[in-house]
C-alpha cells in the first residue's frame, strides 16, 4: 500500500511538472506586456508634418513622433530634448546648440547637426510653402553646422523668445532621408526621432503610432497609441465610460459632472492659454466697418456662454491672448449690450435683415456647435439674418484658409504653444500673418508687433504688447469670446497623461496598467 501511494504521488508530481512545462512552452497565456492606448478626439489630424501643421489636433500626434531641440516640462520651463546644452553670442544674434550623441531617427539615420540644419533649411525655404514658415523665417537668417553634434543659428536680430519658439511643436526635427524620399507626402509618412513611430492612418477611422523600440531616451510605456476621431460628444463620453477609449478630449461640458462620479474615470480641468473667438472677414462689407465689428462684440452675451453653455469651464476673454501667456495685458471685454449693438449698426448703415454667413466646426472645441448656435441667436436678435453652416474639421480648415471660400464669420481658437505674446499676435493680426484669416491690416499694429519681436527688455516688451492688445480690442477683427479650460477624461488605470498650459495633450509618459 505504501509503495502504491508513493507511486501515485510520484505520478501526480510528474503530471504537474509536465503541465508546468507545457505552460512555459506557450500553451498557457504569457504575462501581459505593454498595452494599446486609445485616444478619442473631436476630430482627426490634418498633417503629421509639424512644419506644415497649424491645428492642435495634428500637434498632439507629432509631439510623439518628433523630438525638438528643446521642450517645455510640466511646469512650462525650457528643458533639453535633442540639445543637451546651448549658448548665445555676446550680441545675441547667434545661438549654438550641442546635441545629444547617439540619438537616431526611426529609420536608423543619425540625429546630428546636418539633420537639424536640413530640417530648418526646409522650413526656411519659401518655395516649400510650409504653413509654419513664418514662425521661424521672420527671425532666422541661416543655420550652420559647426561639428557633427554642434549646430548654430544666425538670427536677423536679437529675438527674445528664441528658446520658447524652438520648443514649439512645429520645431520637430525630420529625418532628412525621409523628407528627401517622400517630398510633399511626408505629412502622411512621417519619420522623426521621438518615442512613437508612424504605423498606419485610415482617414476618418484611426491613426496608429507604435512604440519606437530604438528610442534614444526613456522608453515608451505602452505598445501603441491609437487616435480615433469621434465628432459626437456623447459618443466620446460613452467610449470613456465603457473603456473603449482610455483618453478623451474634449469632454462635453454637460458630461463633466457625471463622469466625475464614475469610479473608473478621472476628469481633470487643465488651465489653457487657448482663446475661442469668432473671426470676421474684415475685407467684406459690412465687416470692413469698425462700428459693425464692435456691434457684434456688444451683441454676444459672453457671461451666458460661460455659465450656461460652458457650464463654468471657461471665462470671458479680456484680451486677444490668454492670461496664461507671457505678455498678456487685460484690456477688458465688450459688455453685453444689444441696444448699443443696434445703435452702432444703424450708424454704420446696416439694414435689419442683412444676411451674413456663420461657419463652425463640430467636435473640435468644447461645445463648439452649441456656442455657435447661441451666437447665431444673439446676432439675429440685433437684426441680422444669420445663415448657419456646420463643417467637418478637415474641410473646415481648408475652407477658412481660402479667403474666397465665402465665409463672413467663423468660429476658431488660438493657443500659444510658445507661451509668448509674439506668437499670439504675429500670425493672427500682422498684415502678412500666416493665420490672419480675418484679413485684418493696421500699420500701427504691424509696427508694434515687429517692435515686440525685436525688443529684449521684458518690461519694454510688455508695454508694447499692452498697446497692441488695446488696438486689437478697439479694431475688433474678432468677436472676443472666452478663455478656455482643457477638460480631459482618462480611465483610472491610465497614468502619465496631462494637459499643458499650451493646450497640448501630453502622452509621452502614458502608462496603462
mmCIF file of C-alpha atoms in Angstrom, residues 106-453:
data_model
loop_
_atom_site.group_PDB
_atom_site.id
_atom_site.type_symbol
_atom_site.label_atom_id
_atom_site.label_comp_id
_atom_site.label_asym_id
_atom_site.label_seq_id
_atom_site.Cartn_x
_atom_site.Cartn_y
_atom_site.Cartn_z
ATOM 1 C CA UNK A 106 13.126 55.938 -36.629
ATOM 2 C CA UNK A 107 14.662 54.963 -39.994
ATOM 3 C CA UNK A 108 18.052 54.397 -38.330
ATOM 4 C CA UNK A 109 19.661 57.612 -39.575
ATOM 5 C CA UNK A 110 21.697 59.595 -37.007
ATOM 6 C CA UNK A 111 20.385 62.763 -35.412
ATOM 7 C CA UNK A 112 23.274 65.171 -35.964
ATOM 8 C CA UNK A 113 23.920 68.802 -36.813
ATOM 9 C CA UNK A 114 23.436 68.117 -40.530
ATOM 10 C CA UNK A 115 19.955 66.737 -39.842
ATOM 11 C CA UNK A 116 18.982 69.764 -37.731
ATOM 12 C CA UNK A 117 20.216 72.138 -40.415
ATOM 13 C CA UNK A 118 18.347 70.216 -43.136
ATOM 14 C CA UNK A 119 15.117 70.344 -41.140
ATOM 15 C CA UNK A 120 15.287 74.100 -40.621
ATOM 16 C CA UNK A 121 16.555 74.810 -44.142
ATOM 17 C CA UNK A 122 13.444 73.013 -45.361
ATOM 18 C CA UNK A 123 11.072 75.281 -43.469
ATOM 19 C CA UNK A 124 13.025 78.454 -44.256
ATOM 20 C CA UNK A 125 12.822 77.760 -47.994
ATOM 21 C CA UNK A 126 9.826 79.778 -49.181
ATOM 22 C CA UNK A 127 9.474 77.540 -52.246
ATOM 23 C CA UNK A 128 8.309 74.730 -49.965
ATOM 24 C CA UNK A 129 5.325 76.869 -48.907
ATOM 25 C CA UNK A 130 5.074 75.282 -45.471
ATOM 26 C CA UNK A 131 2.381 76.675 -43.185
ATOM 27 C CA UNK A 132 4.727 77.327 -40.290
ATOM 28 C CA UNK A 133 7.492 79.058 -42.259
ATOM 29 C CA UNK A 134 6.864 82.472 -40.673
ATOM 30 C CA UNK A 135 7.203 81.036 -37.163
ATOM 31 C CA UNK A 136 10.946 80.703 -37.843
ATOM 32 C CA UNK A 137 11.745 82.585 -41.068
ATOM 33 C CA UNK A 138 10.880 86.001 -39.642
ATOM 34 C CA UNK A 139 13.934 85.894 -37.347
ATOM 35 C CA UNK A 140 16.311 83.101 -38.507
ATOM 36 C CA UNK A 141 18.863 84.220 -41.101
ATOM 37 C CA UNK A 142 20.619 80.885 -41.541
ATOM 38 C CA UNK A 143 21.632 77.625 -39.855
ATOM 39 C CA UNK A 144 25.187 76.272 -39.966
ATOM 40 C CA UNK A 145 26.979 73.074 -38.943
ATOM 41 C CA UNK A 146 29.864 73.648 -36.506
ATOM 42 C CA UNK A 147 30.731 69.982 -35.971
ATOM 43 C CA UNK A 148 28.967 66.614 -36.011
ATOM 44 C CA UNK A 149 26.970 67.478 -32.894
ATOM 45 C CA UNK A 150 27.062 71.294 -32.875
ATOM 46 C CA UNK A 151 24.677 73.466 -34.860
ATOM 47 C CA UNK A 152 24.390 77.267 -34.895
ATOM 48 C CA UNK A 153 21.506 79.602 -35.680
ATOM 49 C CA UNK A 154 22.305 83.045 -37.071
ATOM 50 C CA UNK A 155 19.467 85.476 -36.331
ATOM 51 C CA UNK A 156 18.380 88.602 -38.175
ATOM 52 C CA UNK A 157 18.154 90.416 -34.837
ATOM 53 C CA UNK A 158 18.077 89.590 -31.142
ATOM 54 C CA UNK A 159 14.929 87.560 -30.718
ATOM 55 C CA UNK A 160 13.825 87.297 -27.096
ATOM 56 C CA UNK A 161 11.577 84.195 -27.273
ATOM 57 C CA UNK A 162 14.008 82.067 -29.313
ATOM 58 C CA UNK A 163 14.081 79.072 -26.951
ATOM 59 C CA UNK A 164 10.310 79.179 -26.421
ATOM 60 C CA UNK A 165 9.821 79.226 -30.189
ATOM 61 C CA UNK A 166 12.164 76.272 -30.711
ATOM 62 C CA UNK A 167 10.097 74.432 -28.073
ATOM 63 C CA UNK A 168 7.003 74.890 -30.259
ATOM 64 C CA UNK A 169 5.810 71.520 -31.657
ATOM 65 C CA UNK A 170 6.431 72.927 -35.146
ATOM 66 C CA UNK A 171 10.153 72.737 -34.308
ATOM 67 C CA UNK A 172 10.165 68.939 -34.619
ATOM 68 C CA UNK A 173 13.259 67.608 -36.421
ATOM 69 C CA UNK A 174 12.699 65.469 -39.532
ATOM 70 C CA UNK A 175 14.803 62.643 -40.863
ATOM 71 C CA UNK A 176 16.478 64.236 -43.918
ATOM 72 C CA UNK A 177 16.447 60.885 -45.705
ATOM 73 C CA UNK A 178 12.678 60.599 -45.293
ATOM 74 C CA UNK A 179 11.899 64.165 -46.409
ATOM 75 C CA UNK A 180 14.098 63.664 -49.473
ATOM 76 C CA UNK A 181 12.302 60.434 -50.361
ATOM 77 C CA UNK A 182 8.726 61.436 -49.521
ATOM 78 C CA UNK A 183 8.704 65.100 -50.548
ATOM 79 C CA UNK A 184 5.281 66.671 -50.097
ATOM 80 C CA UNK A 185 3.775 63.393 -48.850
ATOM 81 C CA UNK A 186 5.879 63.437 -45.674
ATOM 82 C CA UNK A 187 2.773 64.552 -43.729
ATOM 83 C CA UNK A 188 1.324 61.089 -44.368
ATOM 84 C CA UNK A 189 4.609 59.169 -43.923
ATOM 85 C CA UNK A 190 6.495 60.875 -41.091
ATOM 86 C CA UNK A 191 9.862 59.909 -39.610
ATOM 87 C CA UNK A 192 11.220 61.665 -36.544
ATOM 88 C CA UNK A 193 13.307 60.595 -33.572
ATOM 89 C CA UNK A 194 10.501 60.522 -30.985
ATOM 90 C CA UNK A 195 9.305 57.688 -28.721
ATOM 91 C CA UNK A 196 6.476 56.651 -31.072
ATOM 92 C CA UNK A 197 6.619 55.976 -34.789
ATOM 93 C CA UNK A 198 4.028 56.000 -37.544
ATOM 94 C CA UNK A 199 2.247 52.708 -38.276
ATOM 95 C CA UNK A 200 -0.955 53.465 -40.189
ATOM 96 C CA UNK A 201 -3.540 56.158 -40.851
ATOM 97 C CA UNK A 202 -7.008 55.289 -42.099
ATOM 98 C CA UNK A 203 -8.630 58.666 -42.620
ATOM 99 C CA UNK A 204 -11.847 59.106 -40.669
ATOM 100 C CA UNK A 205 -11.202 55.952 -38.651
ATOM 101 C CA UNK A 206 -7.874 55.875 -36.829
ATOM 102 C CA UNK A 207 -4.240 56.933 -36.668
ATOM 103 C CA UNK A 208 -1.936 54.363 -35.075
ATOM 104 C CA UNK A 209 1.509 55.114 -33.651
ATOM 105 C CA UNK A 210 3.617 52.275 -32.258
ATOM 106 C CA UNK A 211 6.406 52.359 -29.695
ATOM 107 C CA UNK A 212 9.828 53.118 -31.158
ATOM 108 C CA UNK A 213 11.926 50.168 -29.895
ATOM 109 C CA UNK A 214 15.180 52.060 -30.523
ATOM 110 C CA UNK A 215 14.218 55.337 -28.872
ATOM 111 C CA UNK A 216 17.295 57.070 -27.505
ATOM 112 C CA UNK A 217 15.520 58.482 -24.443
ATOM 113 C CA UNK A 218 13.196 57.000 -21.827
ATOM 114 C CA UNK A 219 11.428 54.014 -23.351
ATOM 115 C CA UNK A 220 7.693 54.225 -24.156
ATOM 116 C CA UNK A 221 5.442 52.514 -21.628
ATOM 117 C CA UNK A 222 2.627 51.438 -23.962
ATOM 118 C CA UNK A 223 2.821 49.322 -27.081
ATOM 119 C CA UNK A 224 0.903 51.725 -29.286
ATOM 120 C CA UNK A 225 -1.286 54.832 -29.239
ATOM 121 C CA UNK A 226 -4.381 54.897 -31.438
ATOM 122 C CA UNK A 227 -6.105 58.211 -32.151
ATOM 123 C CA UNK A 228 -9.768 57.972 -33.167
ATOM 124 C CA UNK A 229 -11.800 60.921 -34.488
ATOM 125 C CA UNK A 230 -15.172 60.961 -32.700
ATOM 126 C CA UNK A 231 -17.212 64.051 -33.548
ATOM 127 C CA UNK A 232 -20.250 63.286 -31.409
ATOM 128 C CA UNK A 233 -19.785 64.497 -27.840
ATOM 129 C CA UNK A 234 -21.997 61.809 -26.328
ATOM 130 C CA UNK A 235 -20.159 59.069 -28.201
ATOM 131 C CA UNK A 236 -16.779 60.172 -26.817
ATOM 132 C CA UNK A 237 -18.108 60.177 -23.268
ATOM 133 C CA UNK A 238 -19.666 56.729 -23.720
ATOM 134 C CA UNK A 239 -16.381 55.345 -25.072
ATOM 135 C CA UNK A 240 -14.602 56.534 -21.934
ATOM 136 C CA UNK A 241 -17.250 55.034 -19.648
ATOM 137 C CA UNK A 242 -17.203 51.633 -21.360
ATOM 138 C CA UNK A 243 -13.416 51.512 -21.641
ATOM 139 C CA UNK A 244 -13.488 51.587 -25.440
ATOM 140 C CA UNK A 245 -11.344 54.732 -25.118
ATOM 141 C CA UNK A 246 -8.667 55.329 -22.498
ATOM 142 C CA UNK A 247 -8.464 59.104 -23.001
ATOM 143 C CA UNK A 248 -10.975 61.572 -24.457
ATOM 144 C CA UNK A 249 -10.675 65.236 -25.405
ATOM 145 C CA UNK A 250 -12.692 67.390 -25.198
ATOM 146 C CA UNK A 251 -15.285 66.304 -22.663
ATOM 147 C CA UNK A 252 -18.646 67.966 -23.328
ATOM 148 C CA UNK A 253 -19.464 70.375 -20.513
ATOM 149 C CA UNK A 254 -22.780 68.608 -19.919
ATOM 150 C CA UNK A 255 -20.991 65.332 -19.123
ATOM 151 C CA UNK A 256 -18.208 66.538 -16.830
ATOM 152 C CA UNK A 257 -20.030 66.155 -13.506
ATOM 153 C CA UNK A 258 -21.488 62.765 -14.439
ATOM 154 C CA UNK A 259 -18.095 61.425 -15.472
ATOM 155 C CA UNK A 260 -16.548 62.705 -12.249
ATOM 156 C CA UNK A 261 -18.887 60.400 -10.330
ATOM 157 C CA UNK A 262 -17.687 57.328 -12.257
ATOM 158 C CA UNK A 263 -15.135 55.452 -10.130
ATOM 159 C CA UNK A 264 -13.422 54.098 -13.268
ATOM 160 C CA UNK A 265 -12.766 57.553 -14.732
ATOM 161 C CA UNK A 266 -10.632 60.577 -13.880
ATOM 162 C CA UNK A 267 -11.651 64.050 -15.116
ATOM 163 C CA UNK A 268 -9.171 66.906 -14.963
ATOM 164 C CA UNK A 269 -9.691 70.535 -15.976
ATOM 165 C CA UNK A 270 -6.313 71.876 -17.040
ATOM 166 C CA UNK A 271 -5.603 75.595 -17.432
ATOM 167 C CA UNK A 272 -5.129 76.536 -21.074
ATOM 168 C CA UNK A 273 -3.840 79.563 -22.947
ATOM 169 C CA UNK A 274 -6.350 78.942 -25.739
ATOM 170 C CA UNK A 275 -8.826 81.688 -26.616
ATOM 171 C CA UNK A 276 -12.001 80.881 -28.505
ATOM 172 C CA UNK A 277 -13.159 83.591 -30.914
ATOM 173 C CA UNK A 278 -15.438 84.330 -33.831
ATOM 174 C CA UNK A 279 -13.375 85.798 -36.652
ATOM 175 C CA UNK A 280 -14.805 88.245 -39.193
ATOM 176 C CA UNK A 281 -13.770 88.740 -42.807
ATOM 177 C CA UNK A 282 -12.763 92.390 -42.434
ATOM 178 C CA UNK A 283 -12.393 92.829 -46.210
ATOM 179 C CA UNK A 284 -16.095 92.190 -46.827
ATOM 180 C CA UNK A 285 -18.989 94.539 -46.154
ATOM 181 C CA UNK A 286 -20.343 95.149 -43.604
ATOM 182 C CA UNK A 287 -17.342 93.867 -41.573
ATOM 183 C CA UNK A 288 -14.996 96.372 -43.198
ATOM 184 C CA UNK A 289 -16.635 98.944 -40.909
ATOM 185 C CA UNK A 290 -15.196 99.009 -37.378
ATOM 186 C CA UNK A 291 -18.581 100.029 -35.923
ATOM 187 C CA UNK A 292 -20.096 96.813 -37.241
ATOM 188 C CA UNK A 293 -17.299 94.749 -35.748
ATOM 189 C CA UNK A 294 -17.725 96.450 -32.385
ATOM 190 C CA UNK A 295 -21.500 95.984 -32.624
ATOM 191 C CA UNK A 296 -21.090 92.228 -32.976
ATOM 192 C CA UNK A 297 -18.972 92.198 -29.820
ATOM 193 C CA UNK A 298 -21.677 94.046 -27.885
ATOM 194 C CA UNK A 299 -24.328 91.708 -29.309
ATOM 195 C CA UNK A 300 -22.883 88.494 -27.854
ATOM 196 C CA UNK A 301 -23.619 87.509 -24.257
ATOM 197 C CA UNK A 302 -20.285 86.065 -23.064
ATOM 198 C CA UNK A 303 -21.446 85.506 -19.468
ATOM 199 C CA UNK A 304 -24.250 83.217 -20.598
ATOM 200 C CA UNK A 305 -21.805 81.340 -22.827
ATOM 201 C CA UNK A 306 -19.552 80.753 -19.812
ATOM 202 C CA UNK A 307 -22.278 79.868 -17.322
ATOM 203 C CA UNK A 308 -24.845 78.014 -19.433
ATOM 204 C CA UNK A 309 -23.025 76.561 -22.425
ATOM 205 C CA UNK A 310 -19.547 76.020 -20.980
ATOM 206 C CA UNK A 311 -21.045 75.420 -17.520
ATOM 207 C CA UNK A 312 -18.268 77.390 -15.834
ATOM 208 C CA UNK A 313 -15.414 75.710 -17.706
ATOM 209 C CA UNK A 314 -14.211 78.953 -19.293
ATOM 210 C CA UNK A 315 -14.155 82.679 -18.597
ATOM 211 C CA UNK A 316 -14.817 85.761 -20.749
ATOM 212 C CA UNK A 317 -11.735 86.763 -22.728
ATOM 213 C CA UNK A 318 -10.258 90.085 -21.628
ATOM 214 C CA UNK A 319 -7.728 90.272 -24.466
ATOM 215 C CA UNK A 320 -6.838 88.598 -27.740
ATOM 216 C CA UNK A 321 -4.445 86.287 -25.851
ATOM 217 C CA UNK A 322 -4.943 84.324 -22.648
ATOM 218 C CA UNK A 323 -3.924 85.471 -19.190
ATOM 219 C CA UNK A 324 -1.532 82.498 -19.056
ATOM 220 C CA UNK A 325 0.506 83.807 -22.000
ATOM 221 C CA UNK A 326 3.614 85.893 -21.318
ATOM 222 C CA UNK A 327 2.976 89.497 -22.388
ATOM 223 C CA UNK A 328 -0.745 89.401 -21.585
ATOM 224 C CA UNK A 329 -2.465 92.618 -20.545
ATOM 225 C CA UNK A 330 -6.192 92.675 -19.624
ATOM 226 C CA UNK A 331 -7.678 95.323 -21.919
ATOM 227 C CA UNK A 332 -11.245 94.360 -20.982
ATOM 228 C CA UNK A 333 -14.304 92.749 -22.512
ATOM 229 C CA UNK A 334 -17.143 94.222 -24.511
ATOM 230 C CA UNK A 335 -20.166 94.111 -22.163
ATOM 231 C CA UNK A 336 -23.363 92.504 -23.383
ATOM 232 C CA UNK A 337 -25.376 95.442 -24.689
ATOM 233 C CA UNK A 338 -27.699 94.580 -27.599
ATOM 234 C CA UNK A 339 -29.111 98.110 -27.689
ATOM 235 C CA UNK A 340 -25.616 99.524 -28.153
ATOM 236 C CA UNK A 341 -25.081 96.954 -30.891
ATOM 237 C CA UNK A 342 -28.261 98.075 -32.699
ATOM 238 C CA UNK A 343 -27.182 101.735 -32.383
ATOM 239 C CA UNK A 344 -23.758 101.056 -33.932
ATOM 240 C CA UNK A 345 -25.293 99.001 -36.734
ATOM 241 C CA UNK A 346 -27.707 101.847 -37.520
ATOM 242 C CA UNK A 347 -24.839 104.354 -37.536
ATOM 243 C CA UNK A 348 -22.958 102.077 -39.943
ATOM 244 C CA UNK A 349 -25.977 101.919 -42.260
ATOM 245 C CA UNK A 350 -26.613 98.176 -41.806
ATOM 246 C CA UNK A 351 -30.226 97.416 -42.572
ATOM 247 C CA UNK A 352 -32.240 94.963 -40.420
ATOM 248 C CA UNK A 353 -32.478 91.604 -42.164
ATOM 249 C CA UNK A 354 -28.988 91.800 -43.664
ATOM 250 C CA UNK A 355 -27.842 88.231 -44.376
ATOM 251 C CA UNK A 356 -24.469 87.021 -43.074
ATOM 252 C CA UNK A 357 -22.857 83.560 -43.014
ATOM 253 C CA UNK A 358 -21.630 81.927 -39.815
ATOM 254 C CA UNK A 359 -19.479 78.805 -40.058
ATOM 255 C CA UNK A 360 -18.479 76.419 -37.273
ATOM 256 C CA UNK A 361 -16.744 73.079 -36.773
ATOM 257 C CA UNK A 362 -18.372 70.434 -34.595
ATOM 258 C CA UNK A 363 -16.412 68.359 -32.091
ATOM 259 C CA UNK A 364 -13.135 70.260 -32.376
ATOM 260 C CA UNK A 365 -13.670 72.522 -29.343
ATOM 261 C CA UNK A 366 -15.624 72.261 -26.132
ATOM 262 C CA UNK A 367 -19.303 72.832 -27.035
ATOM 263 C CA UNK A 368 -18.354 74.468 -30.343
ATOM 264 C CA UNK A 369 -21.580 73.871 -32.281
ATOM 265 C CA UNK A 370 -23.768 74.821 -29.323
ATOM 266 C CA UNK A 371 -21.782 78.008 -28.760
ATOM 267 C CA UNK A 372 -22.042 78.955 -32.435
ATOM 268 C CA UNK A 373 -25.799 78.406 -32.409
ATOM 269 C CA UNK A 374 -26.030 80.723 -29.406
ATOM 270 C CA UNK A 375 -24.001 83.413 -31.199
ATOM 271 C CA UNK A 376 -26.293 82.975 -34.196
ATOM 272 C CA UNK A 377 -29.300 83.705 -31.963
ATOM 273 C CA UNK A 378 -27.567 86.752 -30.421
ATOM 274 C CA UNK A 379 -26.832 88.230 -33.840
ATOM 275 C CA UNK A 380 -30.334 87.552 -35.113
ATOM 276 C CA UNK A 381 -31.669 89.371 -32.029
ATOM 277 C CA UNK A 382 -29.930 92.588 -33.176
ATOM 278 C CA UNK A 383 -31.268 92.366 -36.715
ATOM 279 C CA UNK A 384 -29.138 90.035 -38.816
ATOM 280 C CA UNK A 385 -30.350 87.076 -40.834
ATOM 281 C CA UNK A 386 -27.671 84.504 -39.986
ATOM 282 C CA UNK A 387 -27.093 81.541 -42.275
ATOM 283 C CA UNK A 388 -25.551 78.748 -40.171
ATOM 284 C CA UNK A 389 -23.252 76.051 -41.527
ATOM 285 C CA UNK A 390 -21.593 73.170 -39.654
ATOM 286 C CA UNK A 391 -18.368 71.638 -41.014
ATOM 287 C CA UNK A 392 -16.152 68.574 -40.631
ATOM 288 C CA UNK A 393 -12.810 69.763 -39.231
ATOM 289 C CA UNK A 394 -10.519 68.921 -42.170
ATOM 290 C CA UNK A 395 -12.805 70.506 -44.767
ATOM 291 C CA UNK A 396 -13.347 73.475 -42.444
ATOM 292 C CA UNK A 397 -9.602 74.115 -42.185
ATOM 293 C CA UNK A 398 -9.289 74.165 -45.963
ATOM 294 C CA UNK A 399 -12.285 76.476 -46.370
ATOM 295 C CA UNK A 400 -11.193 79.123 -43.884
ATOM 296 C CA UNK A 401 -7.665 79.061 -45.312
ATOM 297 C CA UNK A 402 -9.187 80.341 -48.573
ATOM 298 C CA UNK A 403 -10.440 83.949 -48.307
ATOM 299 C CA UNK A 404 -12.511 83.389 -51.453
ATOM 300 C CA UNK A 405 -14.464 80.472 -49.985
ATOM 301 C CA UNK A 406 -17.281 82.767 -48.876
ATOM 302 C CA UNK A 407 -17.075 82.972 -45.093
ATOM 303 C CA UNK A 408 -18.256 86.012 -43.137
ATOM 304 C CA UNK A 409 -17.924 84.729 -39.574
ATOM 305 C CA UNK A 410 -16.020 81.629 -38.473
ATOM 306 C CA UNK A 411 -15.517 80.006 -35.086
ATOM 307 C CA UNK A 412 -11.896 79.253 -34.314
ATOM 308 C CA UNK A 413 -9.424 79.360 -31.449
ATOM 309 C CA UNK A 414 -5.793 80.112 -30.829
ATOM 310 C CA UNK A 415 -3.472 78.557 -28.289
ATOM 311 C CA UNK A 416 0.088 79.866 -27.999
ATOM 312 C CA UNK A 417 2.489 76.892 -27.983
ATOM 313 C CA UNK A 418 5.470 79.216 -27.414
ATOM 314 C CA UNK A 419 3.602 80.727 -24.423
ATOM 315 C CA UNK A 420 4.820 84.168 -25.613
ATOM 316 C CA UNK A 421 2.714 87.080 -26.890
ATOM 317 C CA UNK A 422 4.781 87.238 -30.083
ATOM 318 C CA UNK A 423 3.223 84.048 -31.431
ATOM 319 C CA UNK A 424 -0.149 85.003 -30.010
ATOM 320 C CA UNK A 425 -0.271 88.176 -32.123
ATOM 321 C CA UNK A 426 2.119 87.905 -35.078
ATOM 322 C CA UNK A 427 0.356 85.105 -37.013
ATOM 323 C CA UNK A 428 -3.174 86.385 -36.364
ATOM 324 C CA UNK A 429 -3.007 90.169 -36.561
ATOM 325 C CA UNK A 430 0.010 91.283 -38.585
ATOM 326 C CA UNK A 431 -0.893 92.086 -42.181
ATOM 327 C CA UNK A 432 1.190 89.186 -43.515
ATOM 328 C CA UNK A 433 0.365 86.846 -40.640
ATOM 329 C CA UNK A 434 0.222 83.159 -41.535
ATOM 330 C CA UNK A 435 -3.118 82.741 -39.718
ATOM 331 C CA UNK A 436 -4.621 86.142 -40.432
ATOM 332 C CA UNK A 437 -7.890 84.692 -41.708
ATOM 333 C CA UNK A 438 -9.746 87.922 -40.874
ATOM 334 C CA UNK A 439 -7.523 89.702 -43.453
ATOM 335 C CA UNK A 440 -7.137 92.497 -40.905
ATOM 336 C CA UNK A 441 -4.456 95.121 -41.556
ATOM 337 C CA UNK A 442 -3.326 98.007 -39.351
ATOM 338 C CA UNK A 443 0.021 99.760 -39.901
ATOM 339 C CA UNK A 444 0.410 100.865 -36.271
ATOM 340 C CA UNK A 445 -0.248 97.347 -35.035
ATOM 341 C CA UNK A 446 2.215 95.889 -37.563
ATOM 342 C CA UNK A 447 4.903 98.229 -36.216
ATOM 343 C CA UNK A 448 4.203 97.241 -32.609
ATOM 344 C CA UNK A 449 4.282 93.512 -33.371
ATOM 345 C CA UNK A 450 7.588 93.963 -35.198
ATOM 346 C CA UNK A 451 8.973 96.032 -32.324
ATOM 347 C CA UNK A 452 7.911 93.426 -29.760
ATOM 348 C CA UNK A 453 9.713 90.716 -31.707
#
